[in-house]
Tab-separated table of C-alpha atoms in Angstrom:
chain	number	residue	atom	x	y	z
A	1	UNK	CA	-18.558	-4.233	-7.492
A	2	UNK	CA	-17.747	-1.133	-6.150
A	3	UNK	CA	-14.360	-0.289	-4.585
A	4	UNK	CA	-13.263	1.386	-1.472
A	5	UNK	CA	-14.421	4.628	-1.122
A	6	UNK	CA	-12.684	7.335	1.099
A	7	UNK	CA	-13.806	10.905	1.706
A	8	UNK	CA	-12.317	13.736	1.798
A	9	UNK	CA	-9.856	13.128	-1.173
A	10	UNK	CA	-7.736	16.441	-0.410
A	11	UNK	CA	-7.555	18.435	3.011
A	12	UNK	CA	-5.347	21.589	3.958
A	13	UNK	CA	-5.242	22.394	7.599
A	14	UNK	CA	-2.845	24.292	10.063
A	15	UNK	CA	-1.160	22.234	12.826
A	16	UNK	CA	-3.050	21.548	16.234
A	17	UNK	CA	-6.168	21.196	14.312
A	18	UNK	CA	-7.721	18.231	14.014
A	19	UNK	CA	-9.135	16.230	10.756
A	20	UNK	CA	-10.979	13.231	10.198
A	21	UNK	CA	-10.848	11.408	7.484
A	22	UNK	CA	-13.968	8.485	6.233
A	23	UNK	CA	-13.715	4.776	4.534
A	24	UNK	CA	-16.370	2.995	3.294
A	25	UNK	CA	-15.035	-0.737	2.484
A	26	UNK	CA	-16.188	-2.981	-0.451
A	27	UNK	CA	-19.144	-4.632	1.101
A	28	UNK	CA	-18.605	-8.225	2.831
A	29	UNK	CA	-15.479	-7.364	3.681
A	30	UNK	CA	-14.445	-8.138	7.390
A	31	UNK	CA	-11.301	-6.156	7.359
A	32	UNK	CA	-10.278	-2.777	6.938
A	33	UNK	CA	-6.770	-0.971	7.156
A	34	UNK	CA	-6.005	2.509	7.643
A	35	UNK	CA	-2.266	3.018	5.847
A	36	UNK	CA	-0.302	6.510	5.874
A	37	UNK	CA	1.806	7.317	3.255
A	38	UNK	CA	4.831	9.936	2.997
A	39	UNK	CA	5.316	11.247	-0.171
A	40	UNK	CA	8.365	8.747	-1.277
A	41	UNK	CA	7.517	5.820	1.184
A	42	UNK	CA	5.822	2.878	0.895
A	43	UNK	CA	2.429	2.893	2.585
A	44	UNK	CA	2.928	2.311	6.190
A	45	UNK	CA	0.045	0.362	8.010
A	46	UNK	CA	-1.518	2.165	11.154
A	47	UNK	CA	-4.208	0.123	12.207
A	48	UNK	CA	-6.398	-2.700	11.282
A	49	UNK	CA	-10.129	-3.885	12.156
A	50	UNK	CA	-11.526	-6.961	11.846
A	51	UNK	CA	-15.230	-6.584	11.763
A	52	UNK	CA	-15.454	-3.805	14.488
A	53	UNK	CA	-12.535	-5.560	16.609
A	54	UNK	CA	-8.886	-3.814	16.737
A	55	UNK	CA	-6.368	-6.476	15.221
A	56	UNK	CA	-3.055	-4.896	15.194
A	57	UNK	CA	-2.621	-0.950	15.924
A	58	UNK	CA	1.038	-1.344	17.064
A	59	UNK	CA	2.201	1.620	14.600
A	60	UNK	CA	-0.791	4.003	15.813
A	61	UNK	CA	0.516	7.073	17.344
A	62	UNK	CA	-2.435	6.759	19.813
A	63	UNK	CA	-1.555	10.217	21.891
A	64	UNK	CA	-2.801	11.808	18.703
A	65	UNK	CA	-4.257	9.103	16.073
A	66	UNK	CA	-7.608	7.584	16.851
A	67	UNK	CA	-10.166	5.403	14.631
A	68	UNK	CA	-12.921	3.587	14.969
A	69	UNK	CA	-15.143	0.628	12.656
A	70	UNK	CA	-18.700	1.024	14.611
A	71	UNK	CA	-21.014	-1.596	13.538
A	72	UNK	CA	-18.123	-3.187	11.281
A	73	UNK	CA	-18.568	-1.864	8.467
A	74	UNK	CA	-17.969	2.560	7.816
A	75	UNK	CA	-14.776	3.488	9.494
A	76	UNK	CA	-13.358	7.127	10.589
A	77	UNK	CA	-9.470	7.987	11.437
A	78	UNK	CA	-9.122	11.466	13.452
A	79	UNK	CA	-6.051	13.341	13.667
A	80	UNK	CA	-5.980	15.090	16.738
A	81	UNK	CA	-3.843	17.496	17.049
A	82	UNK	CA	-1.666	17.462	14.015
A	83	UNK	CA	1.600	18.210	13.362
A	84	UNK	CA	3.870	18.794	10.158
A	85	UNK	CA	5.247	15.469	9.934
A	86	UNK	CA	1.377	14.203	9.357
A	87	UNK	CA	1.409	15.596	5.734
A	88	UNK	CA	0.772	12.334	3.912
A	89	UNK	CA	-1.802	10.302	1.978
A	90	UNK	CA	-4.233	8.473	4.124
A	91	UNK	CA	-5.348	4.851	2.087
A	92	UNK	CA	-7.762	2.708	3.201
A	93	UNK	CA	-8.388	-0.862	2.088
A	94	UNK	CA	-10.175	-4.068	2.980
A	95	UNK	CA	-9.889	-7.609	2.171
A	96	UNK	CA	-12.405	-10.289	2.585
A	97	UNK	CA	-10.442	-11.847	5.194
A	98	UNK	CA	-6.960	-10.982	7.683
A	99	UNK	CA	-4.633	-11.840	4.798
A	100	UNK	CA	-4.573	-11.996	1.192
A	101	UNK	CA	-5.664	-9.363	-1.583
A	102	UNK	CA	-6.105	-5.774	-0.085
A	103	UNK	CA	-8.182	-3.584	-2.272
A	104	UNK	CA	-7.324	0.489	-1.793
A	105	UNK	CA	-9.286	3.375	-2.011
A	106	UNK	CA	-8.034	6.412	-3.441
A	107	UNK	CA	-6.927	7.983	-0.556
A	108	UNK	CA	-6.926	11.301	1.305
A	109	UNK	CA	-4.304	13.602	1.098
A	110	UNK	CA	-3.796	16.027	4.113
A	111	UNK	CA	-1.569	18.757	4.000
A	112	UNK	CA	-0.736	20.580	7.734
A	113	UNK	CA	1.156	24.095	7.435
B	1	UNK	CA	13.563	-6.877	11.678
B	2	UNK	CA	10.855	-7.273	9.271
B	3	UNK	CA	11.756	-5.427	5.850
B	4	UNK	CA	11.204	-5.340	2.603
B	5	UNK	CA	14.036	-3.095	0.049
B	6	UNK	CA	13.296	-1.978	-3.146
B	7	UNK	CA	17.027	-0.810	-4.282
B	8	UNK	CA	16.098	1.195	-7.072
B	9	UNK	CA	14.019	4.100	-7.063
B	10	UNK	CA	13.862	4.856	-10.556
B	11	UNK	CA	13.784	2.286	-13.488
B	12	UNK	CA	13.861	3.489	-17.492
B	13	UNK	CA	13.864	1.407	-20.065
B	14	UNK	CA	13.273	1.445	-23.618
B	15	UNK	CA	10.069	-0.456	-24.849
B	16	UNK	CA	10.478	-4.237	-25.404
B	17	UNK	CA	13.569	-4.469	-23.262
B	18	UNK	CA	13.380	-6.406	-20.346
B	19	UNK	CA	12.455	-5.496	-16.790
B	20	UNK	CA	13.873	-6.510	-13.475
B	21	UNK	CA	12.575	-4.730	-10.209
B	22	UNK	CA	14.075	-6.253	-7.614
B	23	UNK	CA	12.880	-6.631	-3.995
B	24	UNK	CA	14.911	-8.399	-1.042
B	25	UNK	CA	12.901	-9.203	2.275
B	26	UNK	CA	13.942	-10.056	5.713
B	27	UNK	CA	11.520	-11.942	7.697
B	28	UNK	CA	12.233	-14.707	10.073
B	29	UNK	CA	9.170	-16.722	9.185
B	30	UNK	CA	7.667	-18.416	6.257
B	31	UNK	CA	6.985	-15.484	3.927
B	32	UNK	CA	4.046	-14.161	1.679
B	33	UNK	CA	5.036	-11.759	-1.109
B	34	UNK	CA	3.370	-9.588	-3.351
B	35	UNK	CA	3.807	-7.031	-6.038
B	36	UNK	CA	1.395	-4.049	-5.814
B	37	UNK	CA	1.258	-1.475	-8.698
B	38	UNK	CA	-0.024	1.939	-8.964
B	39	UNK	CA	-0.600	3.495	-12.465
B	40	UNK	CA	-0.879	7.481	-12.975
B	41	UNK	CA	-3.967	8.797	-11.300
B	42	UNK	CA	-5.456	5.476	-10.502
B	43	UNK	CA	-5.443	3.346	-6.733
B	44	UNK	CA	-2.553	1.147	-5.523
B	45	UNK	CA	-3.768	-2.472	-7.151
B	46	UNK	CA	-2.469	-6.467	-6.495
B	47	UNK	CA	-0.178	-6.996	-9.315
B	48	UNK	CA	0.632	-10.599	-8.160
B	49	UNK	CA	1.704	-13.053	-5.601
B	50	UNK	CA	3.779	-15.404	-5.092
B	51	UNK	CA	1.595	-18.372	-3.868
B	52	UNK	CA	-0.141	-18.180	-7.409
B	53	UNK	CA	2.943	-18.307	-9.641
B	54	UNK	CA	0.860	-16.678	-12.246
B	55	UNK	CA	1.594	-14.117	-15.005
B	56	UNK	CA	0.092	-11.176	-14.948
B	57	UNK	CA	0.497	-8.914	-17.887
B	58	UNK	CA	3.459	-10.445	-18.929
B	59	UNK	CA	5.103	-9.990	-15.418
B	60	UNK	CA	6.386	-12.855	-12.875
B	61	UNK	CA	8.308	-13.083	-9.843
B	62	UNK	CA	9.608	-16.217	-8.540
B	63	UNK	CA	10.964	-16.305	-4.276
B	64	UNK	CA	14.182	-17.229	-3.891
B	65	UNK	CA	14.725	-18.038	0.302
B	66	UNK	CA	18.250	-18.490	-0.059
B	67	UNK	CA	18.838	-15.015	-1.633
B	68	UNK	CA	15.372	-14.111	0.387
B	69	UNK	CA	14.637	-11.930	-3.216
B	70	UNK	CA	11.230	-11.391	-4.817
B	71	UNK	CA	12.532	-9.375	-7.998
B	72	UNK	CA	9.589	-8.956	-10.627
B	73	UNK	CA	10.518	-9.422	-14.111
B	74	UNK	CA	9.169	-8.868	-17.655
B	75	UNK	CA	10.751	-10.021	-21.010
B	76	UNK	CA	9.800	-7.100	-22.740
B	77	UNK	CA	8.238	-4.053	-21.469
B	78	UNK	CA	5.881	-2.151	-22.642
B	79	UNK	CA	5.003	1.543	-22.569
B	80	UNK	CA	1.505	0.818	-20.676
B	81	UNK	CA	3.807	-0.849	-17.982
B	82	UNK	CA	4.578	2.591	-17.161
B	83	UNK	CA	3.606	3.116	-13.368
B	84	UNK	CA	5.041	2.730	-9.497
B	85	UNK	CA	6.095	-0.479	-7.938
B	86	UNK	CA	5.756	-1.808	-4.849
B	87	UNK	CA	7.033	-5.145	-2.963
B	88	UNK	CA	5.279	-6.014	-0.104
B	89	UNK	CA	5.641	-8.684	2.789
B	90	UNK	CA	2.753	-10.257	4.968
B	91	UNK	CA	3.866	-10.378	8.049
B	92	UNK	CA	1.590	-12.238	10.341
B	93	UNK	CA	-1.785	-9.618	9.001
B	94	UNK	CA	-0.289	-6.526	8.312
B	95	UNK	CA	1.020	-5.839	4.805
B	96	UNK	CA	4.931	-4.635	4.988
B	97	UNK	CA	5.964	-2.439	1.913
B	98	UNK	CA	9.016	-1.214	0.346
B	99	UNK	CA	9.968	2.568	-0.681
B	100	UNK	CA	8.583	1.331	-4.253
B	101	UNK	CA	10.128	1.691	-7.305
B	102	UNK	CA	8.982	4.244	-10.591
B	103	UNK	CA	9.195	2.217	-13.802
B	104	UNK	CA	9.131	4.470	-17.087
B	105	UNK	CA	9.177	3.128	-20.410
B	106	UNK	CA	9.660	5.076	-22.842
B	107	UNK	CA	9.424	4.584	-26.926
């Protein structure tokens, strides 16, 4: 089957810009998660969709972070605007169901200057 | 709090010695734990977890409530066993990770 896929895999952009980053999740699954990663941290979730529902966004910066899962399936997270500390690697996974096996994509890494 | 610690940030060992990574959790519930890996250049995979008590490429981690410790443990590594570590809790749906830790093995 094919895996996660996430798009753009690399991004350089100067702060107070904004950047959006894409998931596509291994089809049939109902979840998706959008983690962020500083370089020597464990990923960190930010938000996760069930279907096109919000389940738990509690670590969101939401005066800045926004995403969205229309029609359940595709998913975008937008940066907007960013800052320094954002410099990270964006992963998103999915998993058939809310708990269990996660499967990751790549990732994206941003870089802000 | 809900945490997970991975002590060590760098392991090296010499191939077919053994392997301990150890993770510690604090969580006030009944706990899930898993073992993530991610090898050079390739995506953050399920290693194992506990509820399966399996082996997976040689590796196993047993839970141990009282000393609330998931450590992850192979009787001799290997140099393909190379890679980054991570522990990771389930707490209610979100997955909780540790720092992770870099195993090298070298020959």
């Amino acid at each position: 089957e094919a895996g996660v896929a996430q798009s753009p895999r690399y991004k350089i952009i100067e702060k107070r810009q904004s950047v959006a980053f894409w998931c596509n999740p291994i089809s049939g699954h109902a979840t998706l998660y959008w983690y962020q990663q500083i370089l020597g941290q464990g990923p960190k979730l930010l938000i996760q969709f069930q279907n096109n529902g919000v389940v738990d966004d509690s670590q969101l910066p939401k005066d800045r972070f926004s995403a969205e899962r229309l029609k359940g399936v595709d998913s975008t997270l937008k940066i907007q605007p960013a800052k320094l500390e954002d410099s990270a690697v964006y992963l998103c996974a999915s998993s058939l169901g809310g708990s269990g096996e996660q499967y990751f994509g790549p990732g994206t890494r941003l870089t802000v200057t | 709090a809900q945490r997970v610690t991975q002590p060590e940030k760098l392991l090296s060992v010499f191939k077919g010695a053994p392997v301990e990574l150890k993770c510690n959790y604090s969580y006030s519930g009944s706990p899930e734990l898993f073992w993530y890996v991610q090898y050079s250049r390739q995506r953050l995979q399920l290693l194992l977890r506990h509820i399966s008590r399996e082996s997976i490429k040689g590796f196993t981690a047993d839970l141990n409530k009282g000393e609330t410790s998931f450590h992850l443990k192979k009787p001799f590594a290997q140099e393909e066993d190379s890679a980054m570590y991570y522990c990771a809790l389930q707490a209610g749906t979100a997955l909780i990770f540790g720092k992770g830790t870099t195993l090298s093995v070298s020959s």
